[in-house]
CSV table of C-alpha atoms and ligand atoms in Angstrom, one decimal:
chain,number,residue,atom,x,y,z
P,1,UNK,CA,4.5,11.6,2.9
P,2,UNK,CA,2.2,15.1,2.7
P,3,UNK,CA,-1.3,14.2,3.0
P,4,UNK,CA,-1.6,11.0,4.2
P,5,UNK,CA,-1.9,9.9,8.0
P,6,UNK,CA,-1.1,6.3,6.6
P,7,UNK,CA,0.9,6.6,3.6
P,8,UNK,CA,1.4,3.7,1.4
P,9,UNK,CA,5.5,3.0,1.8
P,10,UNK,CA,7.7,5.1,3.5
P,11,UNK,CA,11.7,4.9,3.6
P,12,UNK,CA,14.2,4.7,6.1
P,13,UNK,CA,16.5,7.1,5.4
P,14,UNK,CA,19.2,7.9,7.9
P,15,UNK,CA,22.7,9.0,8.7
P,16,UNK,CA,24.4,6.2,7.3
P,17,UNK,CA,22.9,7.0,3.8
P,18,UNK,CA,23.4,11.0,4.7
P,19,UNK,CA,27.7,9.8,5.1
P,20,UNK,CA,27.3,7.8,2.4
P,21,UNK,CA,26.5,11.1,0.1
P,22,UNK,CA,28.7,13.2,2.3
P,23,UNK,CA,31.6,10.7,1.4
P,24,UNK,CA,30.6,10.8,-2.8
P,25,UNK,CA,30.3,14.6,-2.7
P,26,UNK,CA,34.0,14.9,-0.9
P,27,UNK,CA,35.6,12.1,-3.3
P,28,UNK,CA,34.7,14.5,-6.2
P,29,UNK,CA,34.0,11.5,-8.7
P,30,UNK,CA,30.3,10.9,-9.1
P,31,UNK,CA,29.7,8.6,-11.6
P,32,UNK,CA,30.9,4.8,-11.6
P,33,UNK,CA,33.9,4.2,-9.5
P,34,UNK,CA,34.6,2.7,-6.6
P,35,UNK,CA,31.3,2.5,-4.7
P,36,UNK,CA,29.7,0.9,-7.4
P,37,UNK,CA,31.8,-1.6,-7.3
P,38,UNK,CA,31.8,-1.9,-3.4
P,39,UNK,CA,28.1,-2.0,-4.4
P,40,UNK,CA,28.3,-4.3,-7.1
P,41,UNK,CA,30.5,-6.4,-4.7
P,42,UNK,CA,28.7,-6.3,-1.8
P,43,UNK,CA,24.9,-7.2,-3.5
P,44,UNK,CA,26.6,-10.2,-4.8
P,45,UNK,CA,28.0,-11.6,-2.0
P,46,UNK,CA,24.6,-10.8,-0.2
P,47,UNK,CA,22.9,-12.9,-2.3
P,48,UNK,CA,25.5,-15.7,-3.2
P,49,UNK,CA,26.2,-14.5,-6.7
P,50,UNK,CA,29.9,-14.4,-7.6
P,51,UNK,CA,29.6,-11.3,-9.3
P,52,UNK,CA,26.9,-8.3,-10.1
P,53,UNK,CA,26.4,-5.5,-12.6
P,54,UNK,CA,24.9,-1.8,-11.2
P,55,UNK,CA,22.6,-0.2,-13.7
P,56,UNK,CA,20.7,2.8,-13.9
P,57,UNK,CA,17.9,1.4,-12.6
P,58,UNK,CA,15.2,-1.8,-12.7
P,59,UNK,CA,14.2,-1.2,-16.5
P,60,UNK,CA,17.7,-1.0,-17.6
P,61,UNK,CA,18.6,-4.2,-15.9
P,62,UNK,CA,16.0,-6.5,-17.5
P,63,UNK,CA,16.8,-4.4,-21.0
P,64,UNK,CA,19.8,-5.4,-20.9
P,65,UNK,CA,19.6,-9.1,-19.5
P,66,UNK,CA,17.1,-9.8,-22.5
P,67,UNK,CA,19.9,-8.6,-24.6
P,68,UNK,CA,22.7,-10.7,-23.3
P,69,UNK,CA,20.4,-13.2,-23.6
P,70,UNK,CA,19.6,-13.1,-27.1
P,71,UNK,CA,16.5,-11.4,-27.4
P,72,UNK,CA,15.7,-10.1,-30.6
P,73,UNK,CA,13.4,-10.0,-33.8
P,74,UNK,CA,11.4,-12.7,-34.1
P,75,UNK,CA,12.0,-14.4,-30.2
P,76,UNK,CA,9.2,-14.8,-28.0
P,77,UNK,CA,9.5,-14.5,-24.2
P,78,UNK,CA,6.8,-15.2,-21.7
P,79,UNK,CA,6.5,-13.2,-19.2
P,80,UNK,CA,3.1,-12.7,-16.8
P,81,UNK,CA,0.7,-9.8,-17.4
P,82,UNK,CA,-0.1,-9.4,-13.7
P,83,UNK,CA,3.4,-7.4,-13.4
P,84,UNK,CA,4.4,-3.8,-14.0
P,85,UNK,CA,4.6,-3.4,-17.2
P,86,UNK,CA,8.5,-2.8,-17.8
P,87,UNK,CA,9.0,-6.3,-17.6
P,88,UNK,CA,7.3,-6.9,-20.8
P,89,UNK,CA,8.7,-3.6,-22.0
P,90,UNK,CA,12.0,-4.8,-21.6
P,91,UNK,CA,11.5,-7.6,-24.4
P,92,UNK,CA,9.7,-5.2,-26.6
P,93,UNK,CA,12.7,-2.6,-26.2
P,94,UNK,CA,14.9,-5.7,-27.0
P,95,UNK,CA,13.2,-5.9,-30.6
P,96,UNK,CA,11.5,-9.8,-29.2
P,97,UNK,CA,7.4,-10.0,-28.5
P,98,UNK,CA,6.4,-10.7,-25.0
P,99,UNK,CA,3.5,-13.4,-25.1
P,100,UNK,CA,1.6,-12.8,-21.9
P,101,UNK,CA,0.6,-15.9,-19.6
P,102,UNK,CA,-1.7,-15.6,-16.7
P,103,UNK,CA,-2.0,-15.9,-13.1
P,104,UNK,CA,-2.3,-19.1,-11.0
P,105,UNK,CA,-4.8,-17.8,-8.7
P,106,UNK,CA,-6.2,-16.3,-5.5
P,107,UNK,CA,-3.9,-17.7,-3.1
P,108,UNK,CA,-0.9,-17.1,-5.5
P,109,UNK,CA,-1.1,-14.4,-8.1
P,110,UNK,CA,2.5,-15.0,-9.2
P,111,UNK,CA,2.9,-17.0,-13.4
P,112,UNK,CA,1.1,-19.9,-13.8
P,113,UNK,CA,3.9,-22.1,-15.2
P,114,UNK,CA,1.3,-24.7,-16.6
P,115,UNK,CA,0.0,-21.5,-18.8
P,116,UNK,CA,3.2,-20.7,-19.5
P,117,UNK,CA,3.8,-24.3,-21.2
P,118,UNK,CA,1.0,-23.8,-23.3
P,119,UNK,CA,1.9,-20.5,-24.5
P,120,UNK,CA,5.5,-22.1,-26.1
P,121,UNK,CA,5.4,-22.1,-29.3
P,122,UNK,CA,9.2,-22.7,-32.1
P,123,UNK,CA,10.0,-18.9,-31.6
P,124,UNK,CA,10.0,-19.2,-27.7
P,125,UNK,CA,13.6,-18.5,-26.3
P,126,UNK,CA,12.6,-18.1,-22.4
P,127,UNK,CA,10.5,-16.7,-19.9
P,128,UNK,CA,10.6,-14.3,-17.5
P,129,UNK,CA,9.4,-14.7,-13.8
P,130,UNK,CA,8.1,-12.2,-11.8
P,131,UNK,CA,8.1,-12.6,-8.2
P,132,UNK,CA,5.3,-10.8,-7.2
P,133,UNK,CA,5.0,-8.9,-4.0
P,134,UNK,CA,8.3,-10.5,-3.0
P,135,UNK,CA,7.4,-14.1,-2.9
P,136,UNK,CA,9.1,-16.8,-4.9
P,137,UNK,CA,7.3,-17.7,-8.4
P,138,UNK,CA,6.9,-21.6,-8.7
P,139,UNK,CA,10.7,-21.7,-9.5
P,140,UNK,CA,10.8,-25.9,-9.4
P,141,UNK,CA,7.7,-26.2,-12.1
P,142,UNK,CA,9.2,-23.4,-13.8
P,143,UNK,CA,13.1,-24.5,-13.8
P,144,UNK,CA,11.7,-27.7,-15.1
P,145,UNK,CA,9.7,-26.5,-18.2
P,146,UNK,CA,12.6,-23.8,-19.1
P,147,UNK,CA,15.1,-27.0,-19.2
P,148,UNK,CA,12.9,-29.2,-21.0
P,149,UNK,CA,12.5,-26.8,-23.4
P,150,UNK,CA,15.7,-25.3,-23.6
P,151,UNK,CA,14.4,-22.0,-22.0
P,152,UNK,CA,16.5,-18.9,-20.6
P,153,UNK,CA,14.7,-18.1,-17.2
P,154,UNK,CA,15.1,-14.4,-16.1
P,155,UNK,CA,13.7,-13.5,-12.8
P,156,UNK,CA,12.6,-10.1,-13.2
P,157,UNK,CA,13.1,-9.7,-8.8
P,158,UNK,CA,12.4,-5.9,-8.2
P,159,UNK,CA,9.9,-7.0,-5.3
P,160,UNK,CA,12.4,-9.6,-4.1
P,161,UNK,CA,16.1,-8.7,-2.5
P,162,UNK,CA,16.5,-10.3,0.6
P,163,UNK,CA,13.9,-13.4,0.0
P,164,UNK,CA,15.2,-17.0,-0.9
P,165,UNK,CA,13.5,-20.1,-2.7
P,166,UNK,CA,15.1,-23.7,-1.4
P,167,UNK,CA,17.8,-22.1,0.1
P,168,UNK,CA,19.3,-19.6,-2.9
P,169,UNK,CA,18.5,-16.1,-2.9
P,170,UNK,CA,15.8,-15.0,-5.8
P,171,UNK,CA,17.8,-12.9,-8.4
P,172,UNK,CA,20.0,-16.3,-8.4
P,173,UNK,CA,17.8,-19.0,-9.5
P,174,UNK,CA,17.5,-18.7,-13.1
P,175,UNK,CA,19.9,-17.7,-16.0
P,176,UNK,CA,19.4,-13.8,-15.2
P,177,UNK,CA,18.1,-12.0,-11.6
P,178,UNK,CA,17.1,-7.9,-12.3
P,179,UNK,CA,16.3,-5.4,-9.3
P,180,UNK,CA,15.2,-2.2,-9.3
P,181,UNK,CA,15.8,0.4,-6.3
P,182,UNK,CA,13.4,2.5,-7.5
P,183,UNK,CA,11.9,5.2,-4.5
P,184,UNK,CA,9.2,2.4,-3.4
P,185,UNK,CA,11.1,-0.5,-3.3
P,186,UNK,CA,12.5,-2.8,-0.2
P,187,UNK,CA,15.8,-1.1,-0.6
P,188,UNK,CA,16.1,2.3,-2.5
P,189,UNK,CA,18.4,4.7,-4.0
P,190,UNK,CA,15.8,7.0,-5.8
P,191,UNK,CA,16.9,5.4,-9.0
P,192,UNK,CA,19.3,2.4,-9.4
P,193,UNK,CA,19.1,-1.5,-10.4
P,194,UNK,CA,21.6,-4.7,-10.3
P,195,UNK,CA,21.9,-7.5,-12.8
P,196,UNK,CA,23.0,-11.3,-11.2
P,197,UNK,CA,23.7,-13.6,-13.9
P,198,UNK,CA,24.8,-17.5,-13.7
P,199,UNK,CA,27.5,-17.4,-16.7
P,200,UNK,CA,30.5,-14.4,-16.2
P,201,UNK,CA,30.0,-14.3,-20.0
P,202,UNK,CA,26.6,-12.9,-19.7
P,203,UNK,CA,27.7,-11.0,-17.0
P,204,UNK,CA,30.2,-9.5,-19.2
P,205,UNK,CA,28.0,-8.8,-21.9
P,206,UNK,CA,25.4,-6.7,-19.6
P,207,UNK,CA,28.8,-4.7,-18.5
P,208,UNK,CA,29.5,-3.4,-22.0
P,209,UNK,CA,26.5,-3.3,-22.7
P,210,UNK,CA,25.9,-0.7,-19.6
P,211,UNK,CA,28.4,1.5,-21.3
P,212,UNK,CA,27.8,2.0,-24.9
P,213,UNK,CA,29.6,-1.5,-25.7
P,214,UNK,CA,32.5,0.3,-24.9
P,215,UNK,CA,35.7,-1.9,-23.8
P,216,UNK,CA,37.0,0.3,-21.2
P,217,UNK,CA,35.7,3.1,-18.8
P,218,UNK,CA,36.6,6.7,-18.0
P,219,UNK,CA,36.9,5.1,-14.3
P,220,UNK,CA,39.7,2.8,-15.5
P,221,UNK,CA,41.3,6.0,-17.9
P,222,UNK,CA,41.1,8.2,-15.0
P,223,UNK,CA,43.0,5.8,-12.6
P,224,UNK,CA,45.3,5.8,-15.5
P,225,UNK,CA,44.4,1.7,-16.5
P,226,UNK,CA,43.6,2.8,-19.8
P,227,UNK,CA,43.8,5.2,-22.6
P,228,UNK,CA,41.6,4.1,-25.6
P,229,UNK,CA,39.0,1.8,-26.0
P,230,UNK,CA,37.3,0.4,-28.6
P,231,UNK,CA,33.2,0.3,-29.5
P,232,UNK,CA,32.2,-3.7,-29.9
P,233,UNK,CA,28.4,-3.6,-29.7
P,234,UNK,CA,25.9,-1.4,-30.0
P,235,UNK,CA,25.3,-0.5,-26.1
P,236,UNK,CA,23.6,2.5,-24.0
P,237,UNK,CA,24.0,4.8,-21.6
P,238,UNK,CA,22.4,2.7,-18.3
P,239,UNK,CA,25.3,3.5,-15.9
P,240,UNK,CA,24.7,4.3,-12.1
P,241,UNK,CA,26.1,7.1,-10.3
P,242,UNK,CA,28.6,7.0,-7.2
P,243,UNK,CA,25.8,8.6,-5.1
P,244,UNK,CA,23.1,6.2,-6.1
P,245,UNK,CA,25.8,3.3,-5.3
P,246,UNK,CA,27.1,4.8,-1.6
P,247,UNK,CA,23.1,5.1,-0.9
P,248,UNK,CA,22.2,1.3,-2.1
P,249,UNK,CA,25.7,0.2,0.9
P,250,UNK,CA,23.4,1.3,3.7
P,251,UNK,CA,20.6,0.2,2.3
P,252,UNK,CA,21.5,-3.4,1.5
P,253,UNK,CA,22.9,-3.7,5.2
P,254,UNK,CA,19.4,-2.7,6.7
P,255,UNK,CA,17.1,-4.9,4.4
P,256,UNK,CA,17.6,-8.0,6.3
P,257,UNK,CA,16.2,-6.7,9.5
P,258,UNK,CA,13.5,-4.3,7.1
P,259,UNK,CA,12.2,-7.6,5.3
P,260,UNK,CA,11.2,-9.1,8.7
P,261,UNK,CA,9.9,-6.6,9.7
P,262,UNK,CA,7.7,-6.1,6.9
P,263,UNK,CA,7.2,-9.9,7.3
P,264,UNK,CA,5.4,-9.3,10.8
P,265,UNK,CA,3.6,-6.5,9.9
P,266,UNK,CA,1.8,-8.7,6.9
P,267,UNK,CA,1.3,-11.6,9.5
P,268,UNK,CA,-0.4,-8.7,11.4
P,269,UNK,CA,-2.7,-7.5,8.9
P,270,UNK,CA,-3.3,-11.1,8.0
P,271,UNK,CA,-4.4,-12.1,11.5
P,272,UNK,CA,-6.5,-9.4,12.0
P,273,UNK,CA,-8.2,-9.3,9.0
P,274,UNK,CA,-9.0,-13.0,9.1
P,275,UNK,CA,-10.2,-12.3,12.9
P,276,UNK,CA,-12.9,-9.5,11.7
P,277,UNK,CA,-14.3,-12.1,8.8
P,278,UNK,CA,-13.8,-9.3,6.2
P,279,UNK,CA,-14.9,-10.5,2.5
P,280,UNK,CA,-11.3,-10.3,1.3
P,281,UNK,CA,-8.1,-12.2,1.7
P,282,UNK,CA,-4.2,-11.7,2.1
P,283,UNK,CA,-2.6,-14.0,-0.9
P,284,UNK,CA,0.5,-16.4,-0.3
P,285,UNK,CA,-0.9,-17.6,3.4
P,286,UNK,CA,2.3,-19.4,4.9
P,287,UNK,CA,4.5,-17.9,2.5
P,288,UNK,CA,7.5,-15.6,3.5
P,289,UNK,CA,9.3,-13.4,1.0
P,290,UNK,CA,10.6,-10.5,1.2
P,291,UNK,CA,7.4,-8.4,2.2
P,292,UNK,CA,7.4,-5.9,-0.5
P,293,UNK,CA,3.5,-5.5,-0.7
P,294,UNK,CA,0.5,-6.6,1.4
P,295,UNK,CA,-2.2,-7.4,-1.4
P,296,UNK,CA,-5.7,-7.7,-0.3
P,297,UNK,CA,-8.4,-9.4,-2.3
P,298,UNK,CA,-11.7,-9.0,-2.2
P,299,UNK,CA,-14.1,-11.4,-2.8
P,300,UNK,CA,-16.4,-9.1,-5.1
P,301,UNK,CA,-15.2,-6.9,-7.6
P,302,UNK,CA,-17.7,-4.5,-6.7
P,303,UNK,CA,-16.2,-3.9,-3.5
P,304,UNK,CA,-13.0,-3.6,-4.3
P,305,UNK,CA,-13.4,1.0,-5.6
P,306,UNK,CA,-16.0,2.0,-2.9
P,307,UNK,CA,-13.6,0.4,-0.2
P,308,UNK,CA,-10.1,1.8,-1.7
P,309,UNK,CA,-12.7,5.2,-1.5
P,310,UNK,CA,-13.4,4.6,2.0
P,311,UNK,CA,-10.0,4.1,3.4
P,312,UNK,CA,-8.7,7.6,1.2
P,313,UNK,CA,-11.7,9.3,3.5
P,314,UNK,CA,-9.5,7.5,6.6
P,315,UNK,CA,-6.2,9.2,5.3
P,316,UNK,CA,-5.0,5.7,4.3
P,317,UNK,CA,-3.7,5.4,0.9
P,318,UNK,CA,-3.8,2.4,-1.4
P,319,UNK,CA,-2.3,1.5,-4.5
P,320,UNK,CA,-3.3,-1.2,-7.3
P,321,UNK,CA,-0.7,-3.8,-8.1
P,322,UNK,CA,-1.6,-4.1,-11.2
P,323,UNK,CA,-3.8,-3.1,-14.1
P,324,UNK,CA,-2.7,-6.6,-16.4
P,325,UNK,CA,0.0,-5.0,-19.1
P,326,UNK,CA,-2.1,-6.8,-21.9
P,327,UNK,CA,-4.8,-4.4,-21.4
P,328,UNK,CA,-3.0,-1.4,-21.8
P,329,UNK,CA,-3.5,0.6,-25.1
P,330,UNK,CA,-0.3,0.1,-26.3
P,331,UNK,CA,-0.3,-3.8,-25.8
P,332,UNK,CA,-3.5,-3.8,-27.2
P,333,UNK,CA,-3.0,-2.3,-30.6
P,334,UNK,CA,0.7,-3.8,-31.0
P,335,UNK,CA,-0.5,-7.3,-30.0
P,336,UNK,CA,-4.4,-7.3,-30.8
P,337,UNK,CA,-5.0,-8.2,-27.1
P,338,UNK,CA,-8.8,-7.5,-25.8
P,339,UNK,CA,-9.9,-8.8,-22.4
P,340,UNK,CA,-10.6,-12.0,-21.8
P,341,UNK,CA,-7.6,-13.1,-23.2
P,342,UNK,CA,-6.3,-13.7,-19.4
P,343,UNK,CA,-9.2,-14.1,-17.8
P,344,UNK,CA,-7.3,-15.1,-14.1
P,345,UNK,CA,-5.0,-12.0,-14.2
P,346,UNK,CA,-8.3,-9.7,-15.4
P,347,UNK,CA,-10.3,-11.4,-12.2
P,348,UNK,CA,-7.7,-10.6,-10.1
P,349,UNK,CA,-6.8,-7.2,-11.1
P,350,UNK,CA,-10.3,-6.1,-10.5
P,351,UNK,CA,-10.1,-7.2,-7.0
P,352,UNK,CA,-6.8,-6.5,-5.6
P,353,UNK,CA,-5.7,-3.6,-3.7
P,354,UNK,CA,-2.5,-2.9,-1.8
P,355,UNK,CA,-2.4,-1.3,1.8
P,356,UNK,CA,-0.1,0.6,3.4
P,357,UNK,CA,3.3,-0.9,4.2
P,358,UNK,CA,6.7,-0.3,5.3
P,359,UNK,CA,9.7,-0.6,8.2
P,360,UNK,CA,8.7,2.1,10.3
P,361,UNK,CA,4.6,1.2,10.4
P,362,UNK,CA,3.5,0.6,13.6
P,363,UNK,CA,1.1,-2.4,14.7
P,364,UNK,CA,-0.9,0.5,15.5
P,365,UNK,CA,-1.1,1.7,12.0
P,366,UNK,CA,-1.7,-2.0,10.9
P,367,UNK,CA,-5.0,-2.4,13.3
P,368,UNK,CA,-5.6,1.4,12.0
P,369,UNK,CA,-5.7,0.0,8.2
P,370,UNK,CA,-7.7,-3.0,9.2
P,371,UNK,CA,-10.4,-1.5,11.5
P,372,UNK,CA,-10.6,0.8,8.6
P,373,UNK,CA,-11.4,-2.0,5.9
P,374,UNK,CA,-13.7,-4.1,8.8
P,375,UNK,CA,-15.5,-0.4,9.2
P,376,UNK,CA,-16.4,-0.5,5.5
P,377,UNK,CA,-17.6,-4.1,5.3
P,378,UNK,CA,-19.5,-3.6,8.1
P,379,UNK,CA,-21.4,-0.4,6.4
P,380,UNK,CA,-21.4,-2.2,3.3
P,381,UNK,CA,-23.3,-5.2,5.4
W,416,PLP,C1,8.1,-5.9,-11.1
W,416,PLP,C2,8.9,-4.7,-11.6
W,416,PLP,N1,9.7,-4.9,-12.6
W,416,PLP,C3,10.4,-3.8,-13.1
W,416,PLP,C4,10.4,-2.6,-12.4
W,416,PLP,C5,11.2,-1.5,-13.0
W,416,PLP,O1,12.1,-0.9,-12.2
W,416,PLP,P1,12.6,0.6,-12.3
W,416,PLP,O2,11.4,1.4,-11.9
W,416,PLP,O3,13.7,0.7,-11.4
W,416,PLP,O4,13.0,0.8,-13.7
W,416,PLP,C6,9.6,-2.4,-11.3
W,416,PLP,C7,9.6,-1.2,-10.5
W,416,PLP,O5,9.4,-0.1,-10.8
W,416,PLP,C8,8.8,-3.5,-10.9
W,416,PLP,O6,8.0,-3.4,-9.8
């Protein structure tokens, strides 16, 4: 990336994904066919599922598994406000109000499911998980409250292919899994997202639904399967494209070997920054997911701009992961939110900053980054 002498994620983009274009450009059909469901087929079976749904992309997919679910006017879904905020938009879009629960805490930023409890109220039809930074949300606690209540549980797992809970891949856990291959994301295709889903029902429903509710697609008329259709529900236009699809092949096939890899380099950053005594720490210590983000923390607020200032100076770019969705304008006005409302999301948001990380980072680029943040603290001393 221009500009930057660490950027913050990088991709790894190579000739398998280059063929993979090559071979959607010379098929001459470019929207969904057979890669995507190669792609559909091959995520699934990835991930244990017995079946997947391509969408156009992260937003689309938990749009539409709020809809299969039975989000509508007048249904309440929890979801966390320490997330980006297209997982609450996603129940708005769906006509149902997200009610916003808060973090657990410093060592695990991810929904607090004893929040979540007290934030059920007769119009709550589920919740929505988000596994932060790639590590599992407290799925036991929270599979326990969803079926005591009689909770939907959708894990909203954009940060998460490739990283398991007990055994069973996130994505698989609850009723619906959503990920997004957005250009930042542990595997990418510019653009693109998946839906897993427990019941082939719901599964079925997301399909139409991809597809203006339409019962058969030009895919199947062209191949000469079909030669009407009807309309049976109101649906949209969130289909993926063949080239999107013959990108996400490649990329699925290198994420397990990527996720360990980013795996390392957080254990890196972790064990250097703990060696220097900064006045910040790495979240989820003895955790292993599937190393989307390295989130530092640190311990004063006040530290948290002047050192995301000092490390731009070092050509290392940071990100924030993330402002809390309650706060936003939009969220405030619609909901009547004002902080304080969330007070462990609000505390965390002001201290949180995400370094660089991806694949092709180097140790060296790690101890770069961290000598970088030691440099400041010890200025700031
Ligand atoms: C937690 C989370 N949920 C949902 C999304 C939405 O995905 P997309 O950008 O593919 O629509 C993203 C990523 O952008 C995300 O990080």
């Amino acid at each position: 990336m221009a500009g930057w002498k660490i950027p913050l994620s990088d991709l790894q983009l190579g000739d398998e994904e280059r063929d993979a274009v090559d071979r959607v450009v010379q098929s001459g059909w470019l929207t969904l066919g057979n890669e995507v469901a190669q792609f559909e087929q091959e995520f699934a079976t990835a991930c244990g599922a017995d079946g997947a749904v391509a969408v156009a992309n992260g937003t689309a997919a938990l749009h539409l598994a709020c809809l299969a679910l039975g989000v509508g006017p007048g249904v309440e879904v929890i979801v966390p406000t320490l997330t980006f905020v297209a997982s609450a938009n996603a129940v708005a879009l769906s006509g149902g109000r997200p009610v916003f629960a808060d973090s657990i805490g410093a060592h695990d930023l991810s929904l607090d499911p004893s929040d979540v409890e007290r934030r059920i109220t007769p119009a709550t039809r589920g919740v929505m998980c988000v596994h932060y930074a790639g590590y599992p949300c407290r799925m036991e606690a929270l599979l326990e409250l969803c079926e005591r209540h009689g909770l939907f549980l959708i894990e909203d797992a954009a940060h998460a292919p490739g990283a398991s809970w007990d055994g069973r891949a996130l994505g698989t856990i609850g009723d619906a899994g959503c990920f997004s291959f957005f250009g930042n994301k542990n595997m990418s295709t510019g653009e693109g997202g998946m839906v897993l889903a427990r019941d082939p029902e719901v599964l079925d429903q997301i399909r139409l639904l991809r597809s203006h509710g339409m019962t058969t697609m030009s895919w199947d008329r062209y191949r000469g399967h079909a030669s009407a259709y009807d309309v049976v529900r109101l649906g949209f236009n969130y289909r993926p494209s063949e080239l999107t699809a013959a990108l996400g092949r490649p990329q699925l096939a290198k994420l397990p070997a990527n996720n360990e890899r980013r795996n390392a380099l957080i254990e890196r950053y972790r064990a250097q920054l703990d060696a220097a005594g900064v006045p910040a720490r790495m979240p989820f210590a003895g955790e292993v997911g599937s190393g989307h983000l390295a989130v530092l923390l640190v311990d004063e607020p006040a530290d948290r701009d002047p050192l995301r200032e000092a490390l731009t100076a070092d050509g290392i770019q940071t990100s924030l992961h993330y402002p809390p969705v309650h706060l936003f304008d939009h969220y405030r006005s619609a909901y009547g939110h004002a902080p304080g409302d969330l007070p462990v999301a609000e505390d965390l948001a002001l201290r949180i900053i995400t370094l660089p990380l991806y694949p092709t980072m180097t140790p060296g680029q790690v101890d770069a980054v961290c000598e970088s943040v030691a440099a400041f603290f010890r200025g700031a001393a």
